[in-house]
């Protein structure tokens, strides 16, 4: 009876978004009279950072400070259409729509500024700090605030833009069943190190080390936050969580947080993550997505590490002590 | 059977009429309008409703409202000093220790209770202090780091 260490590897090829009857997202951008910008979006922020990333994308495209952009995801009934925050699609699909809307709004902003400065809109640029200026002659400038004021009160114009991103429906080839549901894939490789107690069947995850290739990381801290949280969730899926009873009796099934097991803060192992940035051709500034794949690689990596440690293959989640002990018994012919 | 409950909420005297058997969480959220403690499991297993009662952390969903009569209640709304955030709140923000945010008020209150009695906690003490608070997003590590960071910030403030 002893504790055995093992190491397991998993690699992931993850589709960004989905495609049943086409996968669209839309965004609307408009300037307020004070020269702040609002992005209306139905892609809901559930803590993953949709609003932060939207702000960054709109500010970058418009050429204004990120503080001057506000994101309104208040109501999916009245906002521009989005398929939703799922399938790791938010940054990729909605992000592209936000960029398109911001580009159109910027064009109107430059046109109004050009009228005020009596120059060609093509000769204008934004300085990223709240000014529109003549290229090569930054002293000839007007603040974004003043442009918005003139647009609203003098020229009767709406500084606004519409954005649409659609991955069109992909028909199934009747001969082969083939289709192309997505336009880009993210990738990862993870190594899990575990310790398995062959007397109790208990598994302790000692470390998770991973490299993630996710296109451009638009916000590195948010990416790392999701990957660390996702690693925890992956451990939880692998070793703890199930709505089914651990024993074959419905009465033993979990009904609350006392019995629906998840790892606590003391069960979390060190997680080391490296990001590889290979911009996606059709991603917003090269971004892919990081939503769901953060929780998947720990599961096969831990299963492989258990096999490496004690030589048993557990093929059903979660990898509970009962399943490991039964498999060890079967292996020993008991 | 109703009962008048007078208490000090985040430093201000307040009063409300509670139904017999009503819990402190319902009193705070529905009668006194402080929705910062969250209603998660309502059976004392998630920690999202944690508040301080005379400085001690309690699960508001399992505490009878009338037991708060004549006592001090601190919710996460009472942590900040005017516009100035509490060092715990600053550390949580700077350390990306919240995602959906639902567990955050309970985490902050559990951490406040720890730092009030142990200003220089070990990692193990931090883990112990938040062991009753469930988080589904962060993987806990950023929360543990943020609480340790807040302890250092508070020590710096004391000089």
Short mmCIF file of C-alpha atoms in Angstrom, two decimals:
data_model
loop_
_atom_site.label_atom_id
_atom_site.label_comp_id
_atom_site.label_asym_id
_atom_site.label_seq_id
_atom_site.Cartn_x
_atom_site.Cartn_y
_atom_site.Cartn_z
CA UNK A 1 0.00 0.00 0.00
CA UNK A 2 1.54 3.23 -1.14
CA UNK A 3 1.13 6.57 -2.79
CA UNK A 4 2.06 6.63 -6.46
CA UNK A 5 2.92 9.62 -8.57
CA UNK A 6 1.98 9.92 -12.22
CA UNK A 7 2.02 12.38 -15.05
CA UNK A 8 -0.53 12.71 -17.85
CA UNK A 9 -0.78 14.80 -20.97
CA UNK A 10 -3.78 16.11 -22.89
CA UNK A 11 -4.02 18.23 -25.99
CA UNK A 12 -7.01 20.18 -27.19
CA UNK A 13 -8.26 21.42 -30.54
CA UNK A 14 -11.19 23.66 -29.68
CA UNK A 15 -13.74 25.16 -32.09
CA UNK A 16 -14.62 28.82 -31.47
CA UNK A 17 -18.37 29.34 -31.77
CA UNK A 18 -20.85 27.05 -33.44
CA UNK A 19 -22.91 26.98 -36.56
CA UNK A 20 -26.36 25.50 -36.86
CA UNK A 21 -28.25 27.91 -39.09
CA UNK A 22 -25.53 30.56 -39.23
CA UNK A 23 -23.89 32.25 -36.25
CA UNK A 24 -24.49 36.04 -36.17
CA UNK A 25 -23.80 38.81 -33.67
CA UNK A 26 -24.60 42.48 -34.02
CA UNK A 27 -23.46 45.63 -32.23
CA UNK A 28 -24.42 49.30 -32.28
CA UNK A 29 -22.08 52.14 -31.35
CA UNK A 30 -23.09 55.76 -30.82
CA UNK A 31 -21.58 58.92 -29.37
CA UNK A 32 -23.35 60.90 -26.64
CA UNK A 33 -23.41 64.71 -26.84
CA UNK A 34 -20.34 64.83 -24.57
CA UNK A 35 -18.23 62.72 -26.88
CA UNK A 36 -18.41 59.49 -24.91
CA UNK A 37 -19.26 56.33 -26.77
CA UNK A 38 -21.81 53.65 -25.95
CA UNK A 39 -21.73 50.13 -27.34
CA UNK A 40 -25.09 48.40 -27.26
CA UNK A 41 -24.73 44.64 -27.22
CA UNK A 42 -26.77 41.60 -26.32
CA UNK A 43 -23.71 39.48 -25.59
CA UNK A 44 -24.08 39.16 -21.85
CA UNK A 45 -21.17 39.51 -19.43
CA UNK A 46 -21.37 36.68 -16.91
CA UNK A 47 -18.04 37.47 -15.33
CA UNK A 48 -15.89 36.35 -18.24
CA UNK A 49 -15.09 39.96 -19.18
CA UNK A 50 -17.28 40.57 -22.24
CA UNK A 51 -17.74 44.22 -21.24
CA UNK A 52 -14.03 44.84 -20.64
CA UNK A 53 -13.06 43.29 -23.96
CA UNK A 54 -15.82 45.19 -25.78
CA UNK A 55 -14.59 48.46 -24.29
CA UNK A 56 -11.05 47.72 -25.37
CA UNK A 57 -12.08 46.75 -28.92
CA UNK A 58 -14.31 49.80 -29.38
CA UNK A 59 -11.73 52.21 -27.92
CA UNK A 60 -8.93 50.76 -30.05
CA UNK A 61 -10.99 50.95 -33.24
CA UNK A 62 -12.44 54.40 -32.58
CA UNK A 63 -9.11 55.77 -31.38
CA UNK A 64 -10.46 57.13 -28.09
CA UNK A 65 -9.47 56.43 -24.45
CA UNK A 66 -10.95 53.24 -23.01
CA UNK A 67 -12.46 55.34 -20.19
CA UNK A 68 -14.65 57.09 -22.78
CA UNK A 69 -16.43 53.89 -23.86
CA UNK A 70 -19.41 52.43 -22.05
CA UNK A 71 -21.00 49.08 -22.75
CA UNK A 72 -24.72 48.50 -22.43
CA UNK A 73 -25.71 44.86 -22.34
CA UNK A 74 -28.87 45.64 -20.44
CA UNK A 75 -31.52 43.75 -22.36
CA UNK A 76 -31.32 41.12 -25.05
CA UNK A 77 -34.99 41.87 -25.99
CA UNK A 78 -34.21 45.42 -27.08
CA UNK A 79 -30.48 45.27 -27.88
CA UNK A 80 -28.94 44.32 -31.22
CA UNK A 81 -29.19 40.61 -31.88
CA UNK A 82 -26.64 38.15 -30.54
CA UNK A 83 -26.82 34.36 -30.42
CA UNK A 84 -25.52 34.50 -26.86
CA UNK A 85 -22.57 34.12 -24.52
CA UNK A 86 -21.75 30.46 -25.09
CA UNK A 87 -19.65 28.18 -27.29
CA UNK A 88 -16.57 30.32 -26.50
CA UNK A 89 -17.90 32.70 -29.15
CA UNK A 90 -18.32 36.07 -27.39
CA UNK A 91 -14.96 37.70 -28.08
CA UNK A 92 -14.72 36.32 -31.63
CA UNK A 93 -18.25 36.88 -32.94
CA UNK A 94 -19.42 39.91 -30.93
CA UNK A 95 -15.91 41.37 -30.99
CA UNK A 96 -15.89 41.46 -34.79
CA UNK A 97 -19.33 43.13 -34.77
CA UNK A 98 -18.10 45.74 -32.27
CA UNK A 99 -15.13 46.56 -34.50
CA UNK A 100 -17.39 46.93 -37.56
CA UNK A 101 -19.77 49.24 -35.67
CA UNK A 102 -16.91 51.31 -34.27
CA UNK A 103 -15.40 51.71 -37.76
CA UNK A 104 -18.67 53.07 -39.14
CA UNK A 105 -19.10 55.45 -36.18
CA UNK A 106 -15.51 56.62 -36.56
CA UNK A 107 -16.17 57.48 -40.21
CA UNK A 108 -19.03 59.82 -39.20
CA UNK A 109 -16.87 61.29 -36.43
CA UNK A 110 -14.12 62.06 -38.96
CA UNK A 111 -16.61 63.53 -41.46
CA UNK A 112 -18.03 65.96 -38.88
CA UNK A 113 -14.52 66.85 -37.66
CA UNK A 114 -13.46 67.41 -41.29
CA UNK A 115 -16.32 69.87 -41.83
CA UNK A 116 -15.35 71.74 -38.68
CA UNK A 117 -11.65 71.86 -39.55
CA UNK A 118 -12.33 72.39 -43.29
CA UNK A 119 -10.11 69.52 -44.36
CA UNK A 120 -10.57 66.15 -46.07
CA UNK A 121 -11.67 63.37 -43.64
CA UNK A 122 -8.90 61.20 -45.11
CA UNK A 123 -6.33 63.64 -43.70
CA UNK A 124 -7.59 63.20 -40.13
CA UNK A 125 -6.61 60.82 -37.36
CA UNK A 126 -7.45 60.31 -33.69
CA UNK A 127 -4.68 60.70 -31.13
CA UNK A 128 -6.13 58.10 -28.75
CA UNK A 129 -6.45 60.71 -26.00
CA UNK A 130 -9.65 62.48 -27.06
CA UNK A 131 -8.59 64.58 -30.04
CA UNK A 132 -9.07 64.48 -33.80
CA UNK A 133 -6.08 66.01 -35.55
CA UNK A 134 -4.69 66.61 -39.02
CA UNK A 135 -2.10 63.98 -39.90
CA UNK A 136 1.33 65.56 -39.68
CA UNK A 137 -0.08 68.79 -38.22
CA UNK A 138 -1.35 67.87 -34.75
CA UNK A 139 -1.84 71.50 -33.77
CA UNK A 140 -4.80 71.60 -36.15
CA UNK A 141 -7.13 69.60 -33.95
CA UNK A 142 -10.57 69.46 -32.39
CA UNK A 143 -11.61 67.49 -29.33
CA UNK A 144 -13.91 64.51 -29.75
CA UNK A 145 -16.20 66.25 -27.26
CA UNK A 146 -16.47 69.32 -29.51
CA UNK A 147 -17.06 67.14 -32.57
CA UNK A 148 -19.91 65.41 -30.75
CA UNK A 149 -21.37 68.76 -29.67
CA UNK A 150 -21.27 70.12 -33.23
CA UNK A 151 -22.76 66.91 -34.62
CA UNK A 152 -25.64 67.00 -32.18
CA UNK A 153 -26.45 70.70 -32.01
CA UNK A 154 -25.17 72.26 -35.23
CA UNK A 155 -25.03 69.66 -37.97
CA UNK A 156 -27.85 67.34 -36.94
CA UNK A 157 -25.81 64.19 -37.33
CA UNK A 158 -25.69 60.96 -35.37
CA UNK A 159 -22.14 59.74 -34.77
CA UNK A 160 -23.05 56.10 -34.84
CA UNK A 161 -22.28 52.81 -36.49
CA UNK A 162 -23.80 49.40 -37.11
CA UNK A 163 -21.76 46.24 -36.84
CA UNK A 164 -22.59 42.77 -38.01
CA UNK A 165 -20.56 39.60 -37.99
CA UNK A 166 -21.95 36.43 -39.47
CA UNK A 167 -20.45 33.02 -39.87
CA UNK A 168 -22.81 31.83 -42.60
CA UNK A 169 -24.59 28.49 -42.40
CA UNK A 170 -22.48 25.60 -43.57
CA UNK A 171 -24.48 22.97 -45.43
CA UNK A 172 -23.84 19.34 -44.76
CA UNK A 173 -22.42 17.45 -47.73
CA UNK A 174 -25.06 14.71 -48.31
CA UNK A 175 -22.40 12.30 -49.60
CA UNK A 176 -19.87 12.58 -46.80
CA UNK A 177 -21.73 14.25 -43.93
CA UNK A 178 -18.98 16.86 -43.82
CA UNK A 179 -19.59 20.45 -42.81
CA UNK A 180 -17.50 23.36 -41.60
CA UNK A 181 -19.10 24.62 -38.42
CA UNK A 182 -16.43 27.09 -37.34
CA UNK A 183 -13.82 29.38 -38.83
CA UNK A 184 -11.08 29.11 -36.23
CA UNK A 185 -9.79 26.75 -33.56
CA UNK A 186 -7.86 27.39 -30.37
CA UNK A 187 -5.33 24.88 -29.02
CA UNK A 188 -3.83 23.80 -25.75
CA UNK A 189 -1.60 21.19 -24.22
CA UNK A 190 -1.66 20.37 -20.53
CA UNK A 191 0.45 18.21 -18.22
CA UNK A 192 -1.12 17.05 -14.96
CA UNK A 193 0.86 15.62 -12.09
CA UNK A 194 -1.07 13.54 -9.55
CA UNK A 195 -0.58 11.37 -6.52
CA UNK A 196 -2.83 8.32 -6.16
CA UNK A 197 -3.24 6.48 -2.87
CA UNK A 198 -3.75 2.82 -3.79
CA UNK A 199 -5.23 2.07 -0.37
CA UNK A 200 -7.93 4.76 -0.32
CA UNK A 201 -8.23 5.41 -4.04
CA UNK A 202 -7.84 9.12 -3.41
CA UNK A 203 -6.32 11.33 -6.09
CA UNK A 204 -4.45 14.54 -5.28
CA UNK A 205 -3.64 16.86 -8.16
CA UNK A 206 -0.13 18.21 -7.50
CA UNK A 207 0.18 20.59 -10.43
CA UNK A 208 -1.28 21.56 -13.79
CA UNK A 209 1.00 23.04 -16.43
CA UNK A 210 -0.33 24.20 -19.74
CA UNK A 211 0.34 26.13 -22.91
CA UNK A 212 -2.64 27.77 -24.57
CA UNK A 213 -2.68 29.00 -28.15
CA UNK A 214 -5.63 31.38 -28.27
CA UNK A 215 -4.88 33.87 -31.03
CA UNK A 216 -4.30 37.32 -29.62
CA UNK A 217 -4.87 37.65 -25.85
CA UNK A 218 -6.87 40.90 -25.86
CA UNK A 219 -6.67 41.16 -22.07
CA UNK A 220 -3.97 38.97 -20.57
CA UNK A 221 -5.21 39.28 -16.98
CA UNK A 222 -8.73 38.24 -17.97
CA UNK A 223 -7.37 35.32 -19.97
CA UNK A 224 -5.24 34.14 -17.04
CA UNK A 225 -8.21 34.59 -14.70
CA UNK A 226 -10.36 32.34 -16.86
CA UNK A 227 -7.63 29.76 -17.28
CA UNK A 228 -6.95 29.47 -13.53
CA UNK A 229 -10.67 29.32 -12.74
CA UNK A 230 -11.15 26.84 -15.57
CA UNK A 231 -8.34 24.63 -14.26
CA UNK A 232 -10.20 24.43 -10.96
CA UNK A 233 -13.40 23.57 -12.78
CA UNK A 234 -11.59 20.89 -14.75
CA UNK A 235 -10.26 19.32 -11.54
CA UNK A 236 -13.81 19.49 -10.20
CA UNK A 237 -15.22 17.70 -13.27
CA UNK A 238 -12.43 15.14 -13.19
CA UNK A 239 -12.49 14.19 -9.52
CA UNK A 240 -15.57 15.53 -7.76
CA UNK A 241 -18.69 16.74 -9.50
CA UNK A 242 -21.63 14.62 -10.50
CA UNK A 243 -25.39 14.93 -10.16
CA UNK A 244 -25.50 11.16 -9.93
CA UNK A 245 -25.10 9.33 -6.63
CA UNK A 246 -21.64 7.90 -5.99
CA UNK A 247 -23.39 4.69 -4.86
CA UNK A 248 -26.14 3.03 -6.87
CA UNK A 249 -28.96 4.42 -4.81
CA UNK A 250 -30.86 7.58 -5.73
CA UNK A 251 -31.11 8.50 -2.03
CA UNK A 252 -27.34 8.99 -1.95
CA UNK A 253 -27.42 11.54 -4.77
CA UNK A 254 -26.28 15.06 -4.02
CA UNK A 255 -29.05 17.55 -3.26
CA UNK A 256 -27.09 20.55 -1.98
CA UNK A 257 -23.60 22.03 -1.61
CA UNK A 258 -22.91 19.72 1.33
CA UNK A 259 -23.15 16.72 -0.95
CA UNK A 260 -22.54 18.08 -4.44
CA UNK A 261 -18.78 17.87 -4.12
CA UNK A 262 -16.42 20.46 -5.52
CA UNK A 263 -12.82 21.18 -4.59
CA UNK A 264 -12.39 23.88 -1.96
CA UNK A 265 -9.60 26.44 -1.70
CA UNK A 266 -7.36 23.89 0.06
CA UNK A 267 -7.75 21.37 -2.80
CA UNK A 268 -6.41 23.72 -5.47
CA UNK A 269 -2.98 22.95 -6.90
CA UNK A 270 -0.47 25.34 -8.48
CA UNK A 271 -1.42 26.14 -12.06
CA UNK A 272 1.23 27.27 -14.52
CA UNK A 273 0.04 28.73 -17.79
CA UNK A 274 1.90 30.01 -20.81
CA UNK A 275 0.11 31.85 -23.58
CA UNK A 276 1.11 31.43 -27.21
CA UNK A 277 -0.22 34.24 -29.36
CA UNK A 278 -0.84 33.31 -33.00
CA UNK A 279 -3.38 35.86 -34.25
CA UNK A 280 -6.40 34.35 -36.00
CA UNK A 281 -6.97 35.70 -39.51
CA UNK A 282 -10.67 36.42 -38.94
CA UNK A 283 -10.49 37.25 -35.21
CA UNK A 284 -10.98 40.70 -33.68
CA UNK A 285 -7.36 41.94 -33.65
CA UNK A 286 -6.49 38.27 -33.99
CA UNK A 287 -8.38 36.94 -30.94
CA UNK A 288 -9.96 33.49 -30.77
CA UNK A 289 -11.82 32.41 -27.63
CA UNK A 290 -10.98 30.97 -24.23
CA UNK A 291 -14.37 30.27 -22.67
CA UNK A 292 -14.89 26.54 -22.50
CA UNK A 293 -11.54 25.00 -23.36
CA UNK A 294 -10.10 26.24 -20.06
CA UNK A 295 -12.07 23.54 -18.19
CA UNK A 296 -11.61 20.60 -20.55
CA UNK A 297 -7.91 19.63 -20.69
CA UNK A 298 -7.53 18.83 -16.95
CA UNK A 299 -9.98 15.95 -17.33
CA UNK A 300 -8.06 13.75 -19.83
CA UNK A 301 -4.72 14.91 -18.42
CA UNK A 302 -5.71 13.74 -14.93
CA UNK A 303 -7.14 10.46 -16.30
CA UNK A 304 -3.83 9.81 -18.07
CA UNK A 305 -1.86 10.75 -14.95
CA UNK A 306 -3.88 8.26 -12.89
CA UNK A 307 -3.05 5.58 -15.47
CA UNK A 308 0.62 6.54 -15.29
CA UNK A 309 0.52 6.37 -11.48
CA UNK A 310 -1.34 3.12 -10.84
CA UNK A 311 -1.99 1.56 -14.25
CA UNK A 312 -5.80 1.75 -14.34
CA UNK A 313 -7.94 3.44 -16.98
CA UNK A 314 -10.95 5.26 -15.55
CA UNK A 315 -13.26 6.17 -18.41
CA UNK A 316 -16.21 7.69 -16.55
CA UNK A 317 -16.19 11.02 -14.71
CA UNK A 318 -15.71 11.77 -11.91
CA UNK A 319 -12.70 9.57 -11.12
CA UNK A 320 -13.85 8.73 -7.61
CA UNK A 321 -11.94 6.64 -5.07
CA UNK A 322 -14.55 3.83 -5.52
CA UNK A 323 -13.92 3.60 -9.27
CA UNK A 324 -10.15 3.62 -8.80
CA UNK A 325 -10.23 0.95 -6.08
CA UNK A 326 -12.56 -1.24 -8.17
CA UNK A 327 -10.28 -0.89 -11.16
CA UNK A 328 -7.23 -1.71 -9.00
CA UNK A 329 -9.04 -4.81 -7.68
CA UNK A 330 -9.93 -5.89 -11.22
CA UNK A 331 -6.33 -5.39 -12.30
CA UNK A 332 -5.09 -7.56 -9.42
CA UNK A 333 -7.69 -10.17 -10.33
CA UNK A 334 -9.69 -9.77 -7.11
CA UNK B 1 -46.03 37.11 15.31
CA UNK B 2 -44.17 40.21 14.14
CA UNK B 3 -41.34 41.87 15.96
CA UNK B 4 -39.70 45.28 15.69
CA UNK B 5 -35.96 44.92 15.12
CA UNK B 6 -33.65 47.85 15.77
CA UNK B 7 -30.05 47.44 14.78
CA UNK B 8 -26.99 49.32 13.68
CA UNK B 9 -26.42 48.62 9.99
CA UNK B 10 -23.00 49.70 8.74
CA UNK B 11 -22.85 52.39 11.42
CA UNK B 12 -26.38 53.77 11.00
CA UNK B 13 -29.34 53.02 13.26
CA UNK B 14 -32.16 51.32 11.35
CA UNK B 15 -35.40 49.58 12.26
CA UNK B 16 -37.80 47.21 10.54
CA UNK B 17 -40.64 44.91 11.40
CA UNK B 18 -39.78 41.23 10.93
CA UNK B 19 -42.20 38.34 10.62
CA UNK B 20 -41.78 35.55 13.15
CA UNK B 21 -39.15 33.14 11.85
CA UNK B 22 -37.87 35.62 9.25
CA UNK B 23 -34.15 35.38 8.66
CA UNK B 24 -31.64 38.21 8.80
CA UNK B 25 -30.92 37.94 5.08
CA UNK B 26 -34.56 38.67 4.19
CA UNK B 27 -34.62 41.55 6.68
CA UNK B 28 -31.50 43.09 5.15
CA UNK B 29 -32.41 42.55 1.51
CA UNK B 30 -36.16 42.98 1.45
CA UNK B 31 -36.98 45.30 4.35
CA UNK B 32 -33.82 47.38 4.70
CA UNK B 33 -32.85 47.43 1.01
CA UNK B 34 -29.25 46.27 1.47
CA UNK B 35 -28.91 43.69 -1.31
CA UNK B 36 -25.15 43.34 -0.93
CA UNK B 37 -25.41 40.03 0.98
CA UNK B 38 -26.44 37.50 -1.69
CA UNK B 39 -29.13 34.84 -1.44
CA UNK B 40 -27.43 31.69 -2.73
CA UNK B 41 -28.42 28.31 -1.30
CA UNK B 42 -30.55 29.64 1.60
CA UNK B 43 -29.46 26.68 3.70
CA UNK B 44 -26.07 27.71 5.01
CA UNK B 45 -23.84 25.84 2.58
CA UNK B 46 -22.58 28.49 0.12
CA UNK B 47 -21.52 31.48 2.26
CA UNK B 48 -22.78 34.13 -0.17
CA UNK B 49 -24.94 35.74 2.56
CA UNK B 50 -22.14 36.09 5.14
CA UNK B 51 -22.39 39.28 7.25
CA UNK B 52 -20.75 40.42 10.47
CA UNK B 53 -22.90 40.38 13.61
CA UNK B 54 -21.09 42.34 16.33
CA UNK B 55 -17.92 41.70 14.32
CA UNK B 56 -18.36 37.92 14.01
CA UNK B 57 -19.14 36.30 10.65
CA UNK B 58 -22.58 34.69 10.49
CA UNK B 59 -24.68 33.17 7.73
CA UNK B 60 -27.54 35.66 7.42
CA UNK B 61 -29.80 33.01 5.86
CA UNK B 62 -29.59 30.88 9.03
CA UNK B 63 -29.75 33.76 11.52
CA UNK B 64 -33.14 34.79 12.87
CA UNK B 65 -33.77 38.46 12.11
CA UNK B 66 -34.86 39.19 15.67
CA UNK B 67 -31.50 37.99 17.00
CA UNK B 68 -29.96 41.10 15.39
CA UNK B 69 -32.05 43.38 17.63
CA UNK B 70 -29.79 45.84 19.44
CA UNK B 71 -26.67 44.60 17.66
CA UNK B 72 -24.24 45.78 14.98
CA UNK B 73 -24.49 44.32 11.47
CA UNK B 74 -21.81 44.92 8.85
CA UNK B 75 -22.39 44.05 5.20
CA UNK B 76 -19.99 44.53 2.30
CA UNK B 77 -21.66 47.89 1.72
CA UNK B 78 -20.19 49.01 5.02
CA UNK B 79 -16.59 48.15 4.12
CA UNK B 80 -15.76 51.26 2.14
CA UNK B 81 -15.04 54.59 3.77
CA UNK B 82 -17.03 57.11 1.71
CA UNK B 83 -15.66 56.89 -1.82
CA UNK B 84 -12.55 55.10 -0.56
CA UNK B 85 -12.61 51.34 -1.01
CA UNK B 86 -11.46 49.03 1.76
CA UNK B 87 -7.98 47.54 1.12
CA UNK B 88 -9.69 44.16 0.74
CA UNK B 89 -11.85 45.54 -2.06
CA UNK B 90 -8.84 47.16 -3.72
CA UNK B 91 -6.84 43.94 -3.48
CA UNK B 92 -9.74 41.92 -4.94
CA UNK B 93 -9.99 44.34 -7.88
CA UNK B 94 -6.26 44.56 -8.54
CA UNK B 95 -5.84 40.79 -8.19
CA UNK B 96 -8.76 39.87 -10.50
CA UNK B 97 -10.28 37.92 -7.60
CA UNK B 98 -13.87 38.19 -8.85
CA UNK B 99 -15.53 37.00 -12.02
CA UNK B 100 -19.33 36.75 -11.83
CA UNK B 101 -19.13 38.43 -8.41
CA UNK B 102 -21.90 36.50 -6.70
CA UNK B 103 -19.66 35.02 -4.00
CA UNK B 104 -17.59 38.20 -3.63
CA UNK B 105 -19.59 39.96 -0.86
CA UNK B 106 -19.47 36.83 1.31
CA UNK B 107 -15.76 36.32 0.55
CA UNK B 108 -14.97 39.93 1.48
CA UNK B 109 -16.88 39.68 4.75
CA UNK B 110 -15.28 36.34 5.67
CA UNK B 111 -11.88 37.89 4.89
CA UNK B 112 -12.69 41.01 6.92
CA UNK B 113 -13.54 38.86 9.93
CA UNK B 114 -10.22 37.03 9.54
CA UNK B 115 -8.10 40.18 9.20
CA UNK B 116 -9.88 41.83 12.15
CA UNK B 117 -8.78 39.03 14.46
CA UNK B 118 -5.57 38.02 12.67
CA UNK B 119 -3.98 40.95 10.80
CA UNK B 120 -1.07 38.84 9.55
CA UNK B 121 -2.62 35.51 8.53
CA UNK B 122 -0.84 32.54 7.00
CA UNK B 123 -2.05 31.09 3.70
CA UNK B 124 -3.57 28.18 5.66
CA UNK B 125 -5.52 30.60 7.87
CA UNK B 126 -6.85 32.39 4.79
CA UNK B 127 -7.94 29.10 3.23
CA UNK B 128 -9.61 28.09 6.50
CA UNK B 129 -11.42 31.44 6.72
CA UNK B 130 -13.03 31.09 3.26
CA UNK B 131 -13.56 27.33 3.41
CA UNK B 132 -17.30 27.89 3.89
CA UNK B 133 -17.65 30.16 0.86
CA UNK B 134 -18.29 28.54 -2.51
CA UNK B 135 -16.82 30.12 -5.65
CA UNK B 136 -17.59 28.72 -9.08
CA UNK B 137 -15.43 30.99 -11.23
CA UNK B 138 -12.02 31.89 -9.86
CA UNK B 139 -10.48 28.61 -8.70
CA UNK B 140 -10.00 30.31 -5.29
CA UNK B 141 -6.29 30.99 -5.83
CA UNK B 142 -6.77 34.67 -6.83
CA UNK B 143 -9.04 35.17 -3.79
CA UNK B 144 -6.47 33.68 -1.39
CA UNK B 145 -3.76 35.87 -2.96
CA UNK B 146 -5.95 38.98 -2.73
CA UNK B 147 -6.63 38.45 0.98
CA UNK B 148 -2.92 38.02 1.67
CA UNK B 149 -2.30 41.17 -0.40
CA UNK B 150 -4.94 43.08 1.60
CA UNK B 151 -3.23 42.06 4.85
CA UNK B 152 0.00 43.59 3.53
CA UNK B 153 -1.84 46.76 2.43
CA UNK B 154 -3.46 47.13 5.85
CA UNK B 155 -0.10 46.62 7.55
CA UNK B 156 1.36 49.33 5.31
CA UNK B 157 -1.47 51.68 6.22
CA UNK B 158 -0.83 51.14 9.93
CA UNK B 159 2.81 51.97 9.22
#
